[in-house]
Amino acid sequence: MNVHEFQAKQLFAQFGVPVLRGKEVKTPKAASQWAAKLNTPVYVVKAQIHAGGRGKAGGVKLVKEQSQVPEIAKELLGKVLVTHQTGPKGRKVRRLLVEEGANIAKELYLSLLVDRDTGWVVFIASTEGGMEIEEVAAKTPEKIIKEAIDPAVGYQGYNGRNIAFALGLQQIEPAVINPFVQMLGNLYRLFMEKNCALVEINPLVITKEKTLIALDGKVSFDDNGLFKHADVQKMRDLHEEEPLEIEAGKNNLNYVKLDGNIGCMVNGAGLAMATMDVIKLAGSEPANFLDVGGGATKETVAAGFRILLKDKNVKGIFINIFGGIVRCERIAHGVIEAAKEVKLKVPLVVRLQGTNAEEGRKLLVESGLKLDVADDLWEAAQKIVGMTGKAA
Ligand code: GDP
Ligand code: MN
C-alpha cells in the first residue's frame, strides 16, 4: 500500500526525521487559512497524488505572496496531472500539501528498501538528488551508494558514516554529518516498526542554513504487515487505487490489472503466470493476472468473472483451471451464474483439468453459453488468441 507525501511526512515527523511545516488541504479556502497561519516568505503548494514527477508536470508551485496560495490551490484542485509515473490517463488532484519553502543548497537522494537477494534492508543514497534515480543508476552507476544493514545488529552509527563519507558530505557540508547519521537511524526505525517496503526521500536537501530536510517523501508498506498498523490503514486512499483491484480485494481474489486484452481466470499463482506466458507466446497480451485460489467458491468465481468483464480492454476470456483443491464443477457454476447476470459478448475459451473436470465441462456446454472447450493449454491459448486477434 502506498500513501501520500503529506502522510509520509507525518510519519517522518513522528520518527524524528526533519520536515517542513505543512498541512494537507482540500479546498482553496483551507489553503488560504493555513497559509495565513504559516506566514512565511515562500509557500510551496504540492499536488498530492500517488506518483512522482509532479515537479516537472506542474504539480509543485512556489509562490511568495500569501494571496497567491488560494489561487494556485484553485488551479491545481480537480486538475488531472500527467507525469511520467501516472501513464497517459494521469491522476486527478483531490488534495494539496501547503508547506513553507526551503532554501536549497544541495539536493540528495536517499531510500531504504529490501534487497530481494539477501533479504536485508539496504540504504541507497546519491548526490544526484531531485532527479530520476533510475536514470542516475543507468547513466552513472558509480554515483549510487548502497549500504546493507545486518538484521542481527540493526542500524549502527558506522552505517550512517559510511554513507555520509561515500556521499562526500565532509566536503559538501560537514555540519550535517551528525544529524544525517541520526536521521538514517530514525528512518531505519520507521522502516522496521511500520513494516515498510520502501521509504524514499528525493530530494533530501541540505539547506543554506546547514540543516537537513526531507523535502519529498514516499512510503510504501508491506500489505502483509498492515493488520498490525491501524494508523497506517487509515491513510489508505482508495481514489489512488485501481477500482477493479479494490473489488477483487473485497472478494479475496489476487487480481492485478494489466494492459492487454485477454482476461484470464486461473487457479494458482504459478499456473496464472504460465497462462500469461502462453498467451504472450501465442501472440497476444493478458489483460490481467487473476488467481482465484484454492478455496474458490461459486461466489468468488462469479465475482472474478464480473471483474474480468468490467475491464473495457477485455476482448476475450480464457479460463484455465487445474482442479486440485478447487473443484472444476464449482468453477463452472460460478461462470454460469456470472454470465447470466452480465451478458457475455466476448469469446470464451475454457480449459478444465483435474478434479471433476468432466462434470464442469458438461455443465458449461449444457448451459447454453457460447464458449469453446479445450483440453490442452497450448491449443486453448491459440484458440483464444485466434478469436481476439494478435496484439499490435
Ligand atoms: P516530485 O517531482 O513529484 O518528485 O516532487 P518533489 O516534492 O520532489 O518536488 C519537485 C522539486 O520541487 C524538488 O526537487 C525541488 O527542487 C522543488 N521544491 C520542492 N519544494 C521546494 C521548496 O520548498 N523550495 C524550493 N526552492 N524548491 C522546492
Ligand atoms: Mn521527488
Tab-separated table of C-alpha atoms and ligand atoms in Angstrom:
chain	number	residue	atom	x	y	z
A	1	MET	CA	0.000	0.000	0.000
A	2	ASN	CA	1.183	3.477	-0.866
A	3	VAL	CA	0.436	6.724	0.930
A	4	HIS	CA	0.573	10.399	0.004
A	5	GLU	CA	3.565	12.642	0.534
A	6	PHE	CA	1.840	14.528	3.379
A	7	GLN	CA	1.194	11.222	5.153
A	8	ALA	CA	4.775	10.070	4.605
A	9	LYS	CA	5.873	13.339	6.190
A	10	GLN	CA	3.563	12.807	9.175
A	11	LEU	CA	5.372	9.518	9.756
A	12	PHE	CA	8.754	11.187	9.252
A	13	ALA	CA	7.859	13.769	11.911
A	14	GLN	CA	6.720	11.029	14.300
A	15	PHE	CA	10.078	9.310	13.926
A	16	GLY	CA	12.207	12.422	14.280
A	17	VAL	CA	13.001	12.919	10.598
A	18	PRO	CA	13.014	16.668	9.859
A	19	VAL	CA	10.256	18.030	7.594
A	20	LEU	CA	8.902	21.493	6.885
A	21	ARG	CA	5.740	22.889	8.444
A	22	GLY	CA	2.917	21.852	6.168
A	23	LYS	CA	-0.702	20.770	6.084
A	24	GLU	CA	-2.982	18.831	3.797
A	25	VAL	CA	-5.856	20.905	2.373
A	26	LYS	CA	-8.777	20.040	0.125
A	27	THR	CA	-10.166	23.489	-0.690
A	28	PRO	CA	-8.750	26.900	-1.681
A	29	LYS	CA	-10.302	28.332	1.475
A	30	ALA	CA	-8.483	25.871	3.723
A	31	ALA	CA	-5.289	26.618	1.758
A	32	SER	CA	-5.761	30.321	2.394
A	33	GLN	CA	-6.395	29.836	6.125
A	34	TRP	CA	-3.362	27.623	6.532
A	35	ALA	CA	-1.157	29.997	4.536
A	36	ALA	CA	-2.140	32.805	6.923
A	37	LYS	CA	-1.025	30.653	9.838
A	38	LEU	CA	2.207	29.644	8.110
A	39	ASN	CA	3.088	33.245	7.363
A	40	THR	CA	6.396	32.578	5.627
A	41	PRO	CA	8.459	34.233	2.838
A	42	VAL	CA	7.848	31.334	0.389
A	43	TYR	CA	4.874	28.996	0.116
A	44	VAL	CA	5.022	25.640	-1.670
A	45	VAL	CA	1.778	24.147	-2.963
A	46	LYS	CA	2.093	20.490	-3.924
A	47	ALA	CA	-0.416	18.209	-5.640
A	48	GLN	CA	-0.947	15.014	-3.653
A	49	ILE	CA	-1.189	12.012	-5.965
A	50	HIS	CA	0.418	8.593	-5.684
A	51	ALA	CA	3.018	9.331	-8.335
A	52	GLY	CA	6.312	11.122	-8.645
A	53	GLY	CA	7.466	13.522	-11.318
A	54	ARG	CA	4.968	16.141	-10.153
A	55	GLY	CA	7.541	18.913	-10.248
A	56	LYS	CA	8.131	18.613	-13.994
A	57	ALA	CA	4.407	18.187	-14.670
A	58	GLY	CA	3.450	21.461	-12.948
A	59	GLY	CA	2.181	19.882	-9.738
A	60	VAL	CA	4.613	21.702	-7.438
A	61	LYS	CA	4.292	25.512	-7.254
A	62	LEU	CA	6.333	28.027	-5.312
A	63	VAL	CA	4.821	31.426	-4.545
A	64	LYS	CA	5.933	34.393	-2.469
A	65	GLU	CA	2.620	36.170	-1.920
A	66	GLN	CA	0.256	34.652	0.608
A	67	SER	CA	-2.689	35.820	-1.510
A	68	GLN	CA	-1.496	33.600	-4.383
A	69	VAL	CA	-1.835	30.412	-2.355
A	70	PRO	CA	-5.637	30.037	-2.740
A	71	GLU	CA	-5.344	30.946	-6.437
A	72	ILE	CA	-2.796	28.186	-7.036
A	73	ALA	CA	-4.902	25.812	-4.941
A	74	LYS	CA	-7.919	26.555	-7.117
A	75	GLU	CA	-5.881	25.907	-10.243
A	76	LEU	CA	-4.465	22.576	-9.033
A	77	LEU	CA	-7.504	21.053	-7.308
A	78	GLY	CA	-9.515	18.939	-9.716
A	79	LYS	CA	-6.806	19.093	-12.342
A	80	VAL	CA	-5.661	15.851	-13.969
A	81	LEU	CA	-1.917	15.652	-13.601
A	82	VAL	CA	0.038	13.596	-16.127
A	83	THR	CA	3.563	12.679	-15.022
A	84	HIS	CA	5.976	10.037	-16.277
A	85	GLN	CA	4.696	7.781	-13.490
A	86	THR	CA	0.925	8.180	-13.970
A	87	GLY	CA	0.615	6.892	-17.523
A	88	PRO	CA	-1.247	8.899	-20.178
A	89	LYS	CA	-4.538	8.901	-18.227
A	90	GLY	CA	-2.999	10.908	-15.408
A	91	ARG	CA	-4.415	11.331	-11.914
A	92	LYS	CA	-6.965	13.745	-10.562
A	93	VAL	CA	-5.688	16.053	-7.826
A	94	ARG	CA	-8.027	15.996	-4.821
A	95	ARG	CA	-5.688	17.114	-2.050
A	96	LEU	CA	-2.799	19.513	-1.718
A	97	LEU	CA	0.074	19.920	0.666
A	98	VAL	CA	0.769	23.558	1.527
A	99	GLU	CA	4.211	23.948	3.053
A	100	GLU	CA	6.703	26.623	3.893
A	101	GLY	CA	9.582	26.891	1.418
A	102	ALA	CA	13.187	25.885	1.979
A	103	ASN	CA	16.467	27.468	0.863
A	104	ILE	CA	18.034	24.626	-1.005
A	105	ALA	CA	21.837	24.406	-1.110
A	106	LYS	CA	22.105	20.750	-2.236
A	107	GLU	CA	19.647	18.000	-3.176
A	108	LEU	CA	20.485	14.406	-2.243
A	109	TYR	CA	18.727	11.108	-2.883
A	110	LEU	CA	18.021	8.646	-0.084
A	111	SER	CA	15.941	5.494	0.144
A	112	LEU	CA	15.518	2.272	2.081
A	113	LEU	CA	14.235	-0.952	0.662
A	114	VAL	CA	14.576	-4.695	0.979
A	115	ASP	CA	17.237	-6.372	-1.144
A	116	ARG	CA	15.441	-9.410	-2.553
A	117	ASP	CA	18.649	-11.408	-2.914
A	118	THR	CA	19.874	-11.126	0.653
A	119	GLY	CA	16.646	-10.250	2.437
A	120	TRP	CA	18.489	-7.369	4.121
A	121	VAL	CA	17.300	-3.793	4.330
A	122	VAL	CA	19.505	-1.564	2.214
A	123	PHE	CA	20.064	2.185	2.168
A	124	ILE	CA	20.517	3.710	-1.267
A	125	ALA	CA	21.959	7.190	-1.487
A	126	SER	CA	23.236	9.545	-4.145
A	127	THR	CA	24.480	13.086	-4.504
A	128	GLU	CA	22.226	13.308	-7.588
A	129	GLY	CA	19.022	14.170	-5.731
A	130	GLY	CA	15.902	15.628	-7.279
A	131	MET	CA	16.451	13.630	-10.454
A	132	GLU	CA	15.004	10.333	-11.591
A	133	ILE	CA	17.128	7.825	-9.742
A	134	GLU	CA	16.616	5.158	-12.428
A	135	GLU	CA	18.348	7.472	-14.871
A	136	VAL	CA	21.239	8.103	-12.488
A	137	ALA	CA	21.615	4.345	-11.977
A	138	ALA	CA	21.635	3.706	-15.736
A	139	LYS	CA	23.993	6.501	-16.778
A	140	THR	CA	26.268	6.943	-13.774
A	141	PRO	CA	26.033	3.805	-11.620
A	142	GLU	CA	29.111	4.881	-9.674
A	143	LYS	CA	27.008	7.664	-8.158
A	144	ILE	CA	24.702	5.169	-6.438
A	145	ILE	CA	25.805	4.279	-2.919
A	146	LYS	CA	24.480	1.193	-1.153
A	147	GLU	CA	24.782	0.184	2.484
A	148	ALA	CA	23.144	-3.029	3.678
A	149	ILE	CA	22.045	-3.333	7.298
A	150	ASP	CA	22.759	-6.583	9.105
A	151	PRO	CA	19.404	-7.573	10.640
A	152	ALA	CA	21.158	-9.268	13.570
A	153	VAL	CA	22.528	-5.952	14.869
A	154	GLY	CA	20.306	-3.384	13.147
A	155	TYR	CA	21.410	0.084	12.092
A	156	GLN	CA	24.698	1.266	13.597
A	157	GLY	CA	26.312	4.678	13.536
A	158	TYR	CA	29.089	3.430	11.265
A	159	ASN	CA	26.500	2.526	8.609
A	160	GLY	CA	25.419	6.160	8.502
A	161	ARG	CA	29.003	7.424	8.492
A	162	ASN	CA	29.880	5.056	5.635
A	163	ILE	CA	27.099	6.612	3.565
A	164	ALA	CA	27.901	10.165	4.657
A	165	PHE	CA	31.539	9.857	3.617
A	166	ALA	CA	30.758	7.988	0.404
A	167	LEU	CA	28.473	10.922	-0.491
A	168	GLY	CA	31.293	13.323	0.337
A	169	LEU	CA	29.294	15.206	2.976
A	170	GLN	CA	32.599	16.196	4.599
A	171	GLN	CA	33.194	18.348	1.513
A	172	ILE	CA	29.591	19.338	0.807
A	173	GLU	CA	28.618	20.336	4.359
A	174	PRO	CA	30.363	18.758	7.377
A	175	ALA	CA	27.837	20.303	9.777
A	176	VAL	CA	25.130	17.914	8.578
A	177	ILE	CA	27.077	14.666	9.082
A	178	ASN	CA	25.941	14.027	12.649
A	179	PRO	CA	22.287	14.902	12.023
A	180	PHE	CA	22.465	12.767	8.863
A	181	VAL	CA	23.726	9.711	10.772
A	182	GLN	CA	20.975	10.187	13.361
A	183	MET	CA	18.318	10.717	10.715
A	184	LEU	CA	19.212	7.456	8.962
A	185	GLY	CA	18.774	5.633	12.262
A	186	ASN	CA	15.312	7.160	12.607
A	187	LEU	CA	14.385	6.149	9.080
A	188	TYR	CA	15.527	2.609	9.752
A	189	ARG	CA	13.306	2.522	12.854
A	190	LEU	CA	10.347	3.774	10.828
A	191	PHE	CA	11.012	1.160	8.158
A	192	MET	CA	11.156	-1.740	10.633
A	193	GLU	CA	8.414	-0.670	13.039
A	194	LYS	CA	5.845	0.040	10.342
A	195	ASN	CA	6.707	-2.915	8.083
A	196	CYS	CA	7.610	-0.742	5.134
A	197	ALA	CA	8.508	-1.960	1.681
A	198	LEU	CA	10.031	1.339	0.582
A	199	VAL	CA	10.946	4.676	2.128
A	200	GLU	CA	12.242	7.234	-0.338
A	201	ILE	CA	13.282	10.855	0.104
A	202	ASN	CA	14.006	12.611	-3.168
A	203	PRO	CA	15.217	15.183	-2.632
A	204	LEU	CA	16.707	15.145	0.828
A	205	VAL	CA	18.012	18.691	0.997
A	206	ILE	CA	20.840	20.435	2.730
A	207	THR	CA	19.643	23.994	3.295
A	208	LYS	CA	21.659	27.187	3.166
A	209	GLU	CA	21.152	27.250	6.949
A	210	LYS	CA	23.100	23.944	7.069
A	211	THR	CA	20.166	21.799	8.108
A	212	LEU	CA	18.745	18.635	6.594
A	213	ILE	CA	15.121	18.419	5.430
A	214	ALA	CA	13.068	15.690	3.787
A	215	LEU	CA	11.555	17.812	1.013
A	216	ASP	CA	9.677	14.943	-0.597
A	217	GLY	CA	8.547	11.626	0.844
A	218	LYS	CA	7.338	8.318	-0.469
A	219	VAL	CA	6.467	5.401	1.772
A	220	SER	CA	5.076	2.009	0.723
A	221	PHE	CA	4.002	-0.674	3.145
A	222	ASP	CA	4.106	-4.438	3.018
A	223	ASP	CA	0.418	-5.371	2.736
A	224	ASN	CA	1.017	-8.494	4.803
A	225	GLY	CA	2.012	-6.344	7.779
A	226	LEU	CA	-0.853	-3.866	7.502
A	227	PHE	CA	-3.079	-5.670	10.002
A	228	LYS	CA	-0.637	-4.603	12.720
A	229	HIS	CA	-0.904	-0.900	11.916
A	230	ALA	CA	-4.353	0.668	12.284
A	231	ASP	CA	-2.803	4.136	11.906
A	232	VAL	CA	-1.351	3.225	8.519
A	233	GLN	CA	-4.558	1.542	7.334
A	234	LYS	CA	-6.372	4.836	7.936
A	235	MET	CA	-4.042	6.503	5.434
A	236	ARG	CA	-5.315	4.386	2.562
A	237	ASP	CA	-6.737	6.482	-0.285
A	238	LEU	CA	-8.987	4.366	-2.487
A	239	HIS	CA	-9.098	7.113	-5.137
A	240	GLU	CA	-5.494	6.272	-5.898
A	241	GLU	CA	-6.085	2.561	-6.437
A	242	GLU	CA	-7.338	0.601	-9.419
A	243	PRO	CA	-11.132	0.161	-8.842
A	244	LEU	CA	-11.147	-3.395	-10.175
A	245	GLU	CA	-8.308	-4.315	-7.817
A	246	ILE	CA	-10.241	-2.903	-4.848
A	247	GLU	CA	-13.267	-5.014	-5.795
A	248	ALA	CA	-11.078	-8.092	-6.221
A	249	GLY	CA	-9.537	-7.483	-2.789
A	250	LYS	CA	-13.024	-7.452	-1.203
A	251	ASN	CA	-13.611	-10.916	-2.685
A	252	ASN	CA	-10.204	-12.262	-1.590
A	253	LEU	CA	-9.075	-12.593	-5.187
A	254	ASN	CA	-5.489	-11.979	-6.214
A	255	TYR	CA	-6.044	-9.699	-9.178
A	256	VAL	CA	-3.633	-7.367	-10.922
A	257	LYS	CA	-4.834	-5.311	-13.861
A	258	LEU	CA	-2.573	-5.319	-16.918
A	259	ASP	CA	-2.713	-3.638	-20.320
A	260	GLY	CA	-3.540	-6.499	-22.708
A	261	ASN	CA	-6.930	-7.717	-23.926
A	262	ILE	CA	-7.280	-11.340	-22.880
A	263	GLY	CA	-8.910	-11.691	-19.485
A	264	CYS	CA	-7.531	-14.647	-17.540
A	265	MET	CA	-9.118	-16.654	-14.769
A	266	VAL	CA	-6.738	-19.210	-13.338
A	267	ASN	CA	-6.179	-21.054	-10.083
A	268	GLY	CA	-2.751	-20.956	-8.516
A	269	ALA	CA	-0.176	-18.214	-8.979
A	270	GLY	CA	2.211	-20.500	-10.879
A	271	LEU	CA	-0.406	-21.579	-13.392
A	272	ALA	CA	-1.558	-17.964	-13.695
A	273	MET	CA	1.982	-16.876	-14.597
A	274	ALA	CA	2.338	-19.764	-17.057
A	275	THR	CA	-1.002	-18.846	-18.638
A	276	MET	CA	0.124	-15.259	-19.145
A	277	ASP	CA	3.343	-16.532	-20.750
A	278	VAL	CA	1.464	-18.819	-23.096
A	279	ILE	CA	-0.883	-16.019	-24.167
A	280	LYS	CA	2.156	-13.912	-24.997
A	281	LEU	CA	3.726	-16.810	-26.846
A	282	ALA	CA	0.547	-17.207	-28.902
A	283	GLY	CA	0.876	-13.569	-29.948
A	284	SER	CA	-1.359	-11.578	-27.597
A	285	GLU	CA	-1.208	-9.897	-24.178
A	286	PRO	CA	-3.018	-10.749	-20.928
A	287	ALA	CA	-5.456	-8.163	-19.545
A	288	ASN	CA	-4.815	-9.255	-16.005
A	289	PHE	CA	-3.347	-11.674	-13.547
A	290	LEU	CA	-6.105	-13.444	-11.632
A	291	ASP	CA	-5.561	-16.271	-9.207
A	292	VAL	CA	-8.901	-17.446	-7.826
A	293	GLY	CA	-7.025	-19.543	-5.285
A	294	GLY	CA	-7.612	-22.991	-3.883
A	295	GLY	CA	-10.583	-22.008	-1.747
A	296	ALA	CA	-12.571	-20.555	-4.635
A	297	THR	CA	-16.331	-20.811	-4.228
A	298	LYS	CA	-19.089	-20.307	-6.766
A	299	GLU	CA	-19.422	-16.752	-5.412
A	300	THR	CA	-15.760	-15.780	-5.688
A	301	VAL	CA	-15.532	-17.215	-9.182
A	302	ALA	CA	-18.630	-15.241	-10.167
A	303	ALA	CA	-17.076	-12.107	-8.649
A	304	GLY	CA	-13.859	-12.734	-10.578
A	305	PHE	CA	-15.736	-13.226	-13.814
A	306	ARG	CA	-17.666	-9.987	-13.306
A	307	ILE	CA	-14.403	-8.140	-12.669
A	308	LEU	CA	-12.919	-9.501	-15.896
A	309	LEU	CA	-15.955	-8.381	-17.861
A	310	LYS	CA	-15.881	-4.889	-16.360
A	311	ASP	CA	-12.467	-4.257	-17.892
A	312	LYS	CA	-13.216	-2.473	-21.165
A	313	ASN	CA	-9.985	-3.720	-22.743
A	314	VAL	CA	-11.051	-7.339	-22.462
A	315	LYS	CA	-11.773	-8.774	-25.918
A	316	GLY	CA	-11.815	-12.426	-24.887
A	317	ILE	CA	-11.676	-14.574	-21.771
A	318	PHE	CA	-9.506	-17.563	-21.053
A	319	ILE	CA	-10.403	-19.752	-18.090
A	320	ASN	CA	-7.615	-22.152	-17.216
A	321	ILE	CA	-8.268	-24.287	-14.156
A	322	PHE	CA	-6.433	-27.252	-12.802
A	323	GLY	CA	-8.818	-28.731	-10.262
A	324	GLY	CA	-6.858	-29.809	-7.221
A	325	ILE	CA	-8.364	-28.359	-4.093
A	326	VAL	CA	-10.827	-26.304	-6.086
A	327	ARG	CA	-13.273	-28.498	-7.958
A	328	CYS	CA	-13.993	-27.825	-11.615
A	329	GLU	CA	-17.781	-28.003	-11.318
A	330	ARG	CA	-17.667	-25.155	-8.810
A	331	ILE	CA	-15.812	-23.015	-11.284
A	332	ALA	CA	-18.391	-23.903	-13.918
A	333	HIS	CA	-21.271	-22.926	-11.617
A	334	GLY	CA	-19.609	-19.586	-10.850
A	335	VAL	CA	-19.000	-18.795	-14.504
A	336	ILE	CA	-22.557	-19.700	-15.463
A	337	GLU	CA	-24.026	-17.616	-12.662
A	338	ALA	CA	-21.930	-14.540	-13.521
A	339	ALA	CA	-22.545	-14.918	-17.250
A	340	LYS	CA	-26.295	-14.980	-16.616
A	341	GLU	CA	-26.118	-11.571	-14.906
A	342	VAL	CA	-23.741	-9.940	-17.323
A	343	LYS	CA	-24.361	-10.506	-20.998
A	344	LEU	CA	-21.285	-12.268	-22.304
A	345	LYS	CA	-20.360	-10.562	-25.558
A	346	VAL	CA	-16.757	-11.686	-25.916
A	347	PRO	CA	-15.384	-15.112	-26.863
A	348	LEU	CA	-14.702	-17.515	-24.014
A	349	VAL	CA	-12.288	-20.440	-24.034
A	350	VAL	CA	-12.319	-22.822	-21.101
A	351	ARG	CA	-9.740	-25.393	-20.186
A	352	LEU	CA	-10.629	-27.536	-17.206
A	353	GLN	CA	-8.396	-30.329	-15.928
A	354	GLY	CA	-8.290	-32.309	-12.721
A	355	THR	CA	-10.972	-32.893	-10.111
A	356	ASN	CA	-14.452	-33.108	-11.639
A	357	ALA	CA	-13.235	-31.664	-14.944
A	358	GLU	CA	-15.697	-33.773	-16.931
A	359	GLU	CA	-18.626	-32.589	-14.835
A	360	GLY	CA	-17.523	-28.975	-15.098
A	361	ARG	CA	-17.157	-29.134	-18.868
A	362	LYS	CA	-20.559	-30.771	-19.194
A	363	LEU	CA	-22.209	-28.052	-17.097
A	364	LEU	CA	-20.630	-25.346	-19.245
A	365	VAL	CA	-21.517	-26.946	-22.554
A	366	GLU	CA	-25.111	-27.559	-21.459
A	367	SER	CA	-25.519	-24.058	-20.039
A	368	GLY	CA	-26.147	-22.600	-23.484
A	369	LEU	CA	-23.257	-20.177	-23.048
A	370	LYS	CA	-21.277	-19.502	-26.171
A	371	LEU	CA	-17.882	-20.950	-25.417
A	372	ASP	CA	-15.093	-23.180	-26.618
A	373	VAL	CA	-13.671	-26.004	-24.607
A	374	ALA	CA	-10.048	-27.107	-24.902
A	375	ASP	CA	-8.020	-29.873	-23.254
A	376	ASP	CA	-4.536	-28.700	-23.950
A	377	LEU	CA	-3.030	-25.413	-22.694
A	378	TRP	CA	-1.264	-24.500	-25.942
A	379	GLU	CA	-4.334	-25.351	-28.007
A	380	ALA	CA	-6.514	-23.257	-25.673
A	381	ALA	CA	-4.194	-20.242	-25.873
A	382	GLN	CA	-4.066	-20.396	-29.680
A	383	LYS	CA	-7.849	-20.636	-29.804
A	384	ILE	CA	-8.486	-17.523	-27.717
A	385	VAL	CA	-5.790	-15.534	-29.499
A	386	GLY	CA	-7.234	-16.679	-32.836
A	387	MET	CA	-10.637	-15.341	-31.802
A	388	THR	CA	-9.449	-11.995	-30.456
A	389	GLY	CA	-6.614	-11.186	-32.840
A	390	LYS	CA	-2.932	-10.795	-32.162
A	391	ALA	CA	-1.643	-7.813	-30.207
A	392	ALA	CA	-0.274	-4.958	-32.313
B	1	GDP	P1	8.226	15.208	-7.419
B	1	GDP	O1	8.583	15.972	-8.664
B	1	GDP	O2	6.869	14.574	-7.535
B	1	GDP	O3	9.269	14.251	-7.003
B	1	GDP	O4	8.064	16.315	-6.260
B	1	GDP	P2	9.142	16.932	-5.240
B	1	GDP	O5	8.487	17.040	-3.934
B	1	GDP	O6	10.411	16.175	-5.272
B	1	GDP	O7	9.361	18.405	-5.796
B	1	GDP	C1	9.994	18.650	-7.040
B	1	GDP	C2	11.053	19.725	-6.904
B	1	GDP	O8	10.479	20.939	-6.475
B	1	GDP	C3	12.142	19.426	-5.897
B	1	GDP	O9	13.162	18.599	-6.412
B	1	GDP	C4	12.651	20.806	-5.581
B	1	GDP	O10	13.662	21.187	-6.494
B	1	GDP	C5	11.433	21.693	-5.779
B	1	GDP	N1	10.918	22.137	-4.468
B	1	GDP	C6	10.040	21.489	-3.692
B	1	GDP	N2	9.864	22.155	-2.533
B	1	GDP	C7	10.682	23.246	-2.570
B	1	GDP	C8	10.987	24.320	-1.661
B	1	GDP	O11	10.494	24.412	-0.564
B	1	GDP	N3	11.886	25.259	-2.091
B	1	GDP	C9	12.473	25.185	-3.304
B	1	GDP	N4	13.342	26.136	-3.657
B	1	GDP	N5	12.226	24.203	-4.165
B	1	GDP	C10	11.341	23.230	-3.817
B	2	MN	MN	10.596	13.993	-5.568
